[in-house]
Short mmCIF file of C-alpha atoms in Angstrom, two decimals:
data_model
loop_
_atom_site.label_atom_id
_atom_site.label_comp_id
_atom_site.label_asym_id
_atom_site.label_seq_id
_atom_site.Cartn_x
_atom_site.Cartn_y
_atom_site.Cartn_z
CA MET A 1 0.00 0.00 0.00
CA LYS A 2 2.66 2.51 1.02
CA LYS A 3 4.56 2.31 -2.27
CA ILE A 4 1.38 3.14 -4.16
CA PHE A 5 0.78 6.37 -2.32
CA LEU A 6 4.44 7.31 -2.28
CA LEU A 7 4.36 7.05 -6.05
CA LEU A 8 1.22 9.17 -6.13
CA LEU A 9 2.90 11.83 -4.05
CA TRP A 10 6.12 11.67 -6.04
CA GLY A 11 4.46 11.74 -9.43
CA PHE A 12 1.75 14.31 -8.73
CA GLY A 13 3.34 16.65 -6.24
CA GLY A 14 0.77 18.00 -3.83
CA PHE A 15 -2.30 16.86 -5.75
CA LEU A 16 -2.63 13.55 -3.95
CA SER A 17 -0.82 14.22 -0.72
CA ILE A 18 -4.22 13.73 0.85
CA ALA A 19 -4.09 10.05 -0.11
CA TRP A 20 -0.88 9.47 1.82
CA PHE A 21 -2.16 11.35 4.84
CA MET A 22 -5.50 9.55 4.97
CA SER A 23 -3.99 6.12 4.40
CA THR A 24 -1.48 6.49 7.22
CA GLN A 25 -4.15 7.88 9.50
CA GLN A 26 -6.27 4.86 8.67
CA ASP A 27 -3.75 2.07 9.22
CA GLY A 28 -1.67 3.62 11.98
CA GLU A 29 1.64 3.73 10.12
CA VAL A 30 4.07 6.51 10.94
CA ARG A 31 3.53 9.40 8.55
CA HIS A 32 6.32 10.58 6.24
CA SER A 33 8.59 7.73 7.41
CA SER A 34 10.09 7.42 3.95
CA ARG A 35 13.31 9.28 3.32
CA VAL A 36 12.14 9.90 -0.24
CA LEU A 37 9.02 11.64 1.02
CA THR A 38 11.01 13.79 3.42
CA GLU A 39 13.66 14.73 0.90
CA THR A 40 11.18 15.54 -1.87
CA TRP A 41 9.34 17.88 0.49
CA ARG A 42 12.59 19.59 1.44
CA GLY A 43 13.52 19.99 -2.20
CA TYR A 44 10.05 21.16 -3.15
CA LYS A 45 10.09 23.86 -0.48
CA SER A 46 13.52 25.14 -1.43
CA TYR A 47 12.76 25.26 -5.16
CA PHE A 48 9.11 26.29 -5.41
CA ILE A 49 8.08 28.00 -2.16
CA LYS A 50 9.40 31.50 -1.53
CA PRO A 51 10.09 32.61 2.05
CA ASP A 52 6.85 34.61 2.15
CA GLY A 53 4.75 31.54 1.26
CA ARG A 54 4.22 32.14 -2.42
CA VAL A 55 4.47 29.05 -4.64
CA LEU A 56 6.27 30.01 -7.84
CA ARG A 57 5.48 28.22 -11.09
CA PHE A 58 8.30 27.77 -13.61
CA PRO A 59 9.07 28.89 -16.25
CA GLN A 60 6.12 31.30 -16.17
CA GLN A 61 7.24 32.93 -12.91
CA ASP A 62 3.60 33.19 -11.85
CA THR A 63 1.42 31.68 -9.13
CA THR A 64 -1.89 29.80 -9.25
CA SER A 65 -4.43 28.98 -6.57
CA GLU A 66 -3.96 25.30 -7.42
CA GLY A 67 -0.25 25.53 -6.68
CA GLN A 68 -0.93 27.14 -3.30
CA ALA A 69 -3.55 24.52 -2.38
CA ASN A 70 -1.34 21.62 -3.41
CA ALA A 71 1.56 22.94 -1.35
CA MET A 72 -0.73 23.28 1.66
CA LEU A 73 -1.81 19.65 1.27
CA ARG A 74 1.80 18.56 1.25
CA ALA A 75 2.57 20.67 4.33
CA VAL A 76 -0.20 18.91 6.26
CA VAL A 77 1.12 15.51 5.21
CA MET A 78 4.60 16.44 6.38
CA GLU A 79 3.29 17.84 9.68
CA ASP A 80 4.98 21.10 8.76
CA ARG A 81 2.72 23.63 10.42
CA GLN A 82 5.15 26.49 9.97
CA ALA A 83 5.13 26.01 6.20
CA PHE A 84 1.36 25.50 6.17
CA ASP A 85 0.70 28.74 8.01
CA ILE A 86 3.07 30.74 5.82
CA LEU A 87 1.41 29.32 2.71
CA LEU A 88 -2.04 30.01 4.10
CA ARG A 89 -1.15 33.57 5.06
CA TRP A 90 0.21 34.39 1.60
CA THR A 91 -2.80 32.77 -0.06
CA GLU A 92 -5.31 34.70 2.03
CA ASP A 93 -3.39 37.99 1.72
CA ASN A 94 -2.97 37.80 -2.04
CA LEU A 95 -5.60 35.50 -3.57
CA SER A 96 -8.62 36.01 -1.33
CA ARG A 97 -11.70 37.30 -3.18
CA GLN A 98 -13.49 38.34 0.00
CA GLU A 99 -12.88 42.07 -0.14
CA LYS A 100 -13.78 42.52 -3.82
CA TYR A 101 -16.33 39.76 -4.41
CA ASN A 102 -17.57 38.98 -0.88
CA ASP A 103 -16.90 35.26 -1.06
CA HIS A 104 -14.31 32.84 0.35
CA LEU A 105 -12.98 31.46 -2.92
CA LEU A 106 -9.52 32.15 -4.37
CA ALA A 107 -8.49 34.16 -7.41
CA TRP A 108 -6.78 31.62 -9.61
CA HIS A 109 -3.92 33.60 -11.21
CA TYR A 110 -1.32 35.96 -9.72
CA VAL A 111 1.57 37.50 -11.65
CA ASP A 112 3.89 40.53 -11.39
CA GLY A 113 2.82 41.42 -7.87
CA SER A 114 -0.96 41.38 -8.32
CA ILE A 115 -3.96 39.30 -9.31
CA HIS A 116 -4.02 38.78 -13.05
CA ASP A 117 -7.34 36.91 -13.16
CA GLY A 118 -9.74 37.12 -10.21
CA MET A 119 -11.96 34.26 -11.31
CA PRO A 120 -11.85 31.19 -9.02
CA ALA A 121 -10.88 27.71 -10.27
CA ALA A 122 -13.06 25.00 -8.73
CA ASP A 123 -10.36 22.33 -8.50
CA ALA A 124 -8.08 24.67 -6.55
CA ASP A 125 -10.81 25.70 -4.13
CA ILE A 126 -11.74 22.06 -3.55
CA ASP A 127 -8.11 21.15 -2.76
CA TYR A 128 -7.78 24.28 -0.61
CA ALA A 129 -10.81 23.31 1.48
CA MET A 130 -9.48 19.76 1.86
CA ALA A 131 -6.14 21.09 3.10
CA LEU A 132 -7.90 23.26 5.69
CA ILE A 133 -10.04 20.37 6.94
CA LEU A 134 -6.99 18.14 7.33
CA ALA A 135 -5.08 20.92 9.07
CA SER A 136 -7.92 21.36 11.55
CA GLN A 137 -7.80 17.63 12.31
CA GLN A 138 -4.01 17.45 12.40
CA TRP A 139 -3.42 20.42 14.69
CA LYS A 140 -6.78 20.56 16.52
CA ASP A 141 -7.38 24.14 15.42
CA ASP A 142 -10.99 25.14 14.78
CA SER A 143 -9.95 28.28 12.91
CA TYR A 144 -8.91 26.14 9.94
CA ALA A 145 -12.24 24.30 10.07
CA ASP A 146 -14.14 27.59 10.09
CA MET A 147 -12.28 28.73 6.98
CA ALA A 148 -12.97 25.41 5.27
CA ARG A 149 -16.67 25.62 6.13
CA ARG A 150 -16.98 29.07 4.55
CA THR A 151 -15.11 27.97 1.43
CA LEU A 152 -17.23 24.84 1.02
CA LYS A 153 -20.44 26.85 1.21
CA ASP A 154 -19.26 29.24 -1.48
CA ILE A 155 -18.16 26.37 -3.73
CA LEU A 156 -21.65 24.88 -3.53
CA ASP A 157 -23.45 28.21 -3.88
CA LYS A 158 -21.32 29.76 -6.64
CA LEU A 159 -19.66 26.86 -8.45
CA THR A 160 -22.47 24.33 -8.87
CA VAL A 161 -25.64 24.30 -10.95
CA VAL A 162 -28.54 21.87 -11.42
CA PHE A 163 -29.50 20.58 -14.89
CA LYS A 164 -32.21 17.94 -15.34
CA ASN A 165 -32.10 16.91 -11.67
CA HIS A 166 -28.31 16.53 -11.63
CA ARG A 167 -25.91 18.90 -9.87
CA TYR A 168 -22.84 19.87 -11.94
CA LEU A 169 -19.58 21.45 -10.83
CA LEU A 170 -18.70 24.64 -12.70
CA PRO A 171 -14.97 25.17 -13.36
CA TRP A 172 -15.44 28.90 -12.73
CA ILE A 173 -18.31 31.25 -11.87
CA ILE A 174 -20.86 31.65 -14.66
CA ASP A 175 -23.40 34.43 -14.09
CA SER A 176 -25.17 34.67 -17.43
CA GLN A 177 -28.31 32.57 -17.77
CA ALA A 178 -27.62 32.28 -21.50
CA ALA A 179 -24.18 30.84 -20.75
CA LEU A 180 -25.76 28.43 -18.28
CA ASP A 181 -27.71 26.81 -21.10
CA LYS A 182 -24.47 25.02 -22.00
CA ILE A 183 -21.69 24.86 -19.43
CA PRO A 184 -18.01 23.86 -19.64
CA GLN A 185 -17.03 20.72 -17.80
CA ASN A 186 -13.71 19.25 -16.71
CA LEU A 187 -14.04 15.81 -15.15
CA SER A 188 -10.65 16.15 -13.43
CA TYR A 189 -12.16 18.89 -11.25
CA TYR A 190 -14.61 16.40 -9.76
CA SER A 191 -13.26 14.56 -6.74
CA PRO A 192 -15.88 12.12 -5.43
CA ALA A 193 -13.81 10.95 -2.46
CA TYR A 194 -13.28 14.56 -1.39
CA PHE A 195 -16.99 15.26 -1.84
CA LYS A 196 -17.80 12.39 0.50
CA SER A 197 -15.36 13.82 3.06
CA PHE A 198 -16.96 17.25 2.69
CA TYR A 199 -20.38 15.73 3.33
CA ALA A 200 -19.06 14.08 6.49
CA PHE A 201 -17.68 17.48 7.52
CA ASP A 202 -20.64 19.81 6.86
CA HIS A 203 -23.55 17.40 6.15
CA ASP A 204 -24.66 19.29 3.05
CA PRO A 205 -26.39 16.76 0.72
CA ARG A 206 -25.28 18.70 -2.35
CA TRP A 207 -21.87 17.01 -2.04
CA LEU A 208 -23.47 13.61 -2.52
CA GLU A 209 -25.31 14.97 -5.57
CA LEU A 210 -21.91 15.87 -7.04
CA VAL A 211 -20.63 12.36 -6.30
CA SER A 212 -23.56 10.95 -8.27
CA THR A 213 -22.92 13.33 -11.18
CA SER A 214 -19.24 12.37 -11.22
CA TYR A 215 -20.07 8.78 -12.05
CA ILE A 216 -23.01 9.49 -14.33
CA ILE A 217 -20.69 11.60 -16.50
CA SER A 218 -17.87 9.05 -16.30
CA ALA A 219 -20.07 6.20 -17.46
CA GLN A 220 -21.53 8.24 -20.29
CA ILE A 221 -18.38 9.83 -21.61
CA GLN A 222 -16.14 6.76 -21.35
CA LYS A 223 -18.65 4.98 -23.58
CA SER A 224 -19.05 7.54 -26.38
CA PHE A 225 -18.44 11.19 -27.17
CA ASN A 226 -18.71 13.48 -30.20
CA GLY A 227 -19.87 10.65 -32.46
CA MET A 228 -17.00 8.36 -31.48
CA THR A 229 -17.01 5.11 -29.56
CA GLY A 230 -14.93 5.35 -26.42
CA VAL A 231 -11.97 3.23 -25.36
CA GLY A 232 -12.22 4.13 -21.66
CA LEU A 233 -10.58 7.58 -21.84
CA VAL A 234 -12.18 10.96 -21.16
CA PRO A 235 -11.59 14.36 -22.81
CA ASP A 236 -9.85 17.23 -21.06
CA TRP A 237 -12.88 19.46 -21.57
CA PHE A 238 -16.43 19.08 -22.83
CA SER A 239 -19.75 20.84 -22.38
CA VAL A 240 -23.12 19.77 -21.02
CA ASP A 241 -26.44 21.36 -21.95
CA ASN A 242 -29.49 21.78 -19.77
CA HIS A 243 -30.83 18.48 -21.04
CA GLY A 244 -27.71 16.60 -19.99
CA GLY A 245 -26.23 16.27 -23.49
CA LEU A 246 -22.44 16.20 -23.82
CA SER A 247 -20.52 17.87 -26.66
CA VAL A 248 -17.18 19.46 -27.56
CA TYR A 249 -16.35 22.66 -25.69
CA ALA A 250 -15.05 25.16 -28.24
CA GLY A 251 -11.54 26.44 -27.68
CA LYS A 252 -10.53 23.68 -25.27
CA SER A 253 -8.85 20.31 -25.76
CA SER A 254 -11.06 17.26 -26.29
CA ASN A 255 -8.08 14.92 -26.00
CA PHE A 256 -6.98 12.76 -23.08
CA SER A 257 -4.13 14.95 -21.97
CA TRP A 258 -2.71 17.05 -19.14
CA GLU A 259 -6.10 17.85 -17.61
CA SER A 260 -7.90 14.51 -17.85
CA VAL A 261 -4.84 12.53 -16.77
CA ARG A 262 -5.89 13.50 -13.24
CA VAL A 263 -9.24 11.72 -13.53
CA PRO A 264 -7.94 8.18 -12.79
CA MET A 265 -6.21 9.55 -9.70
CA ARG A 266 -9.32 11.32 -8.42
CA VAL A 267 -11.34 8.16 -9.01
CA GLY A 268 -8.57 5.98 -7.57
CA ILE A 269 -8.85 7.68 -4.19
CA ASP A 270 -12.52 6.68 -4.07
CA VAL A 271 -11.62 3.10 -4.96
CA PHE A 272 -8.99 2.90 -2.26
CA PHE A 273 -10.89 4.45 0.61
CA ASN A 274 -14.54 3.80 -0.18
CA ARG A 275 -14.58 0.80 -2.55
CA ASP A 276 -17.32 2.56 -4.51
CA PRO A 277 -18.39 0.15 -7.29
CA ARG A 278 -18.88 3.08 -9.66
CA ALA A 279 -15.29 4.15 -9.06
CA ILE A 280 -14.01 0.62 -9.63
CA GLU A 281 -15.93 0.41 -12.91
CA ALA A 282 -14.60 3.75 -14.17
CA LEU A 283 -11.03 3.00 -13.13
CA SER A 284 -11.14 -0.46 -14.70
CA LYS A 285 -11.84 1.10 -18.09
CA PHE A 286 -8.72 3.25 -17.81
CA SER A 287 -6.72 0.24 -16.67
CA TYR A 288 -7.91 -1.87 -19.61
CA PHE A 289 -6.80 0.81 -22.09
CA PHE A 290 -3.37 1.31 -20.48
CA GLU A 291 -2.77 -2.45 -20.34
CA GLY A 292 -3.65 -2.79 -24.01
CA GLU A 293 -1.28 -0.01 -25.00
CA ILE A 294 1.62 -1.57 -23.12
CA LYS A 295 0.94 -5.02 -24.54
CA ASN A 296 0.47 -3.83 -28.12
CA LYS A 297 2.90 -0.91 -28.35
CA GLY A 298 5.24 -1.44 -25.44
CA ARG A 299 4.79 2.08 -24.10
CA LEU A 300 2.41 4.85 -23.10
CA PHE A 301 2.23 8.36 -24.53
CA SER A 302 1.57 11.63 -22.75
CA GLU A 303 -1.44 12.55 -24.90
CA TYR A 304 -4.10 10.61 -26.78
CA SER A 305 -7.14 11.48 -28.85
CA TYR A 306 -10.42 10.57 -27.20
CA ASP A 307 -10.60 7.35 -29.24
CA GLY A 308 -7.14 6.24 -28.11
CA LYS A 309 -4.74 7.34 -30.84
CA PRO A 310 -1.41 8.89 -29.72
CA LEU A 311 -1.21 12.53 -30.75
CA LYS A 312 1.33 13.43 -33.41
CA ASP A 313 3.94 15.01 -31.14
CA ALA A 314 3.18 13.00 -27.99
CA GLN A 315 6.12 11.55 -26.11
CA GLU A 316 6.38 9.05 -23.29
CA SER A 317 5.58 10.54 -19.90
CA PRO A 318 6.60 9.34 -16.41
CA LEU A 319 3.36 10.88 -15.21
CA LEU A 320 1.20 8.57 -17.28
CA TYR A 321 3.22 5.52 -16.22
CA ALA A 322 2.54 6.48 -12.61
CA VAL A 323 -1.17 6.79 -13.43
CA ALA A 324 -1.19 3.41 -15.16
CA TYR A 325 0.59 1.73 -12.28
CA ILE A 326 -1.98 3.01 -9.81
CA THR A 327 -4.90 1.89 -11.98
CA PHE A 328 -3.37 -1.61 -12.28
CA GLU A 329 -2.85 -1.90 -8.52
CA LEU A 330 -6.26 -0.59 -7.55
CA THR A 331 -8.29 -2.55 -10.10
CA ASN A 332 -6.46 -5.86 -9.66
CA ASN A 333 -6.47 -5.74 -5.86
CA HIS A 334 -9.30 -3.97 -4.06
CA ASP A 335 -8.03 -4.96 -0.61
CA LEU A 336 -4.85 -2.89 -0.59
CA ALA A 337 -5.57 -1.29 2.74
#
């Protein structure tokens, strides 16, 4: 079990630090006992996190709310409260939307000393709330829980919408009713295991509605999309109309690439901790595709078309091998814990 989540942490940075933390909490193992885990955190801090708590993205030299949230998750895992508090302080001082927009979400993009784009990004706010909840549990500090509770409410109120009796997660705030007739969707923003944890935290049933939507979309879009028969992959982006129909989202990638590669990991957390049959089914489809690629071509590529063809300039990617490994482990052995 431990090697699986170490690989997750190594391959995805802060994105799945939560998995390591929750697994060690669950089975009683000593957290961050691995030298690799400790050294990668030390290196990550020295390279990416500035002394004031800003996480710098290279080569752009900018900062995103996702980067801040991921670093906070890692700080909780490493029991590094000093780093967590510095990261939190910078995030609240520089990315908070409260003063201008009166909510507790984060502006997603900061560059050259100021906010470049004040719109929130749902995946970052979800990871941010998860980091705060874990911090409140780790350090027995209700102030973190209060912040998480406010953020969760604003995610539900401002970043979800109901179409045809299903609740969908918006990637950003959409105010226009005309725009809400057909909304952008990114399945890698959905995190059903997190949603279940949020429900346990605040008891708002809308989180369970999002869990249901996660797997309704997965089942539909892994089967077919845009007139093509699926091979188990999902597109980076797509749109859904107010009748539940799925289609291409103009101006965004419809390939299985750097966005959708996160989907098996999001789903994998739900397999590991909750054994949700819907998660197992979705993850098994990814696993079947990856296994076929390795058997038939001897390698995996960083990007594929929706119907499973490697893109022209795609290269091999350690990231996708990490994803494939996790899908193999979780679908072939559901008793890893």
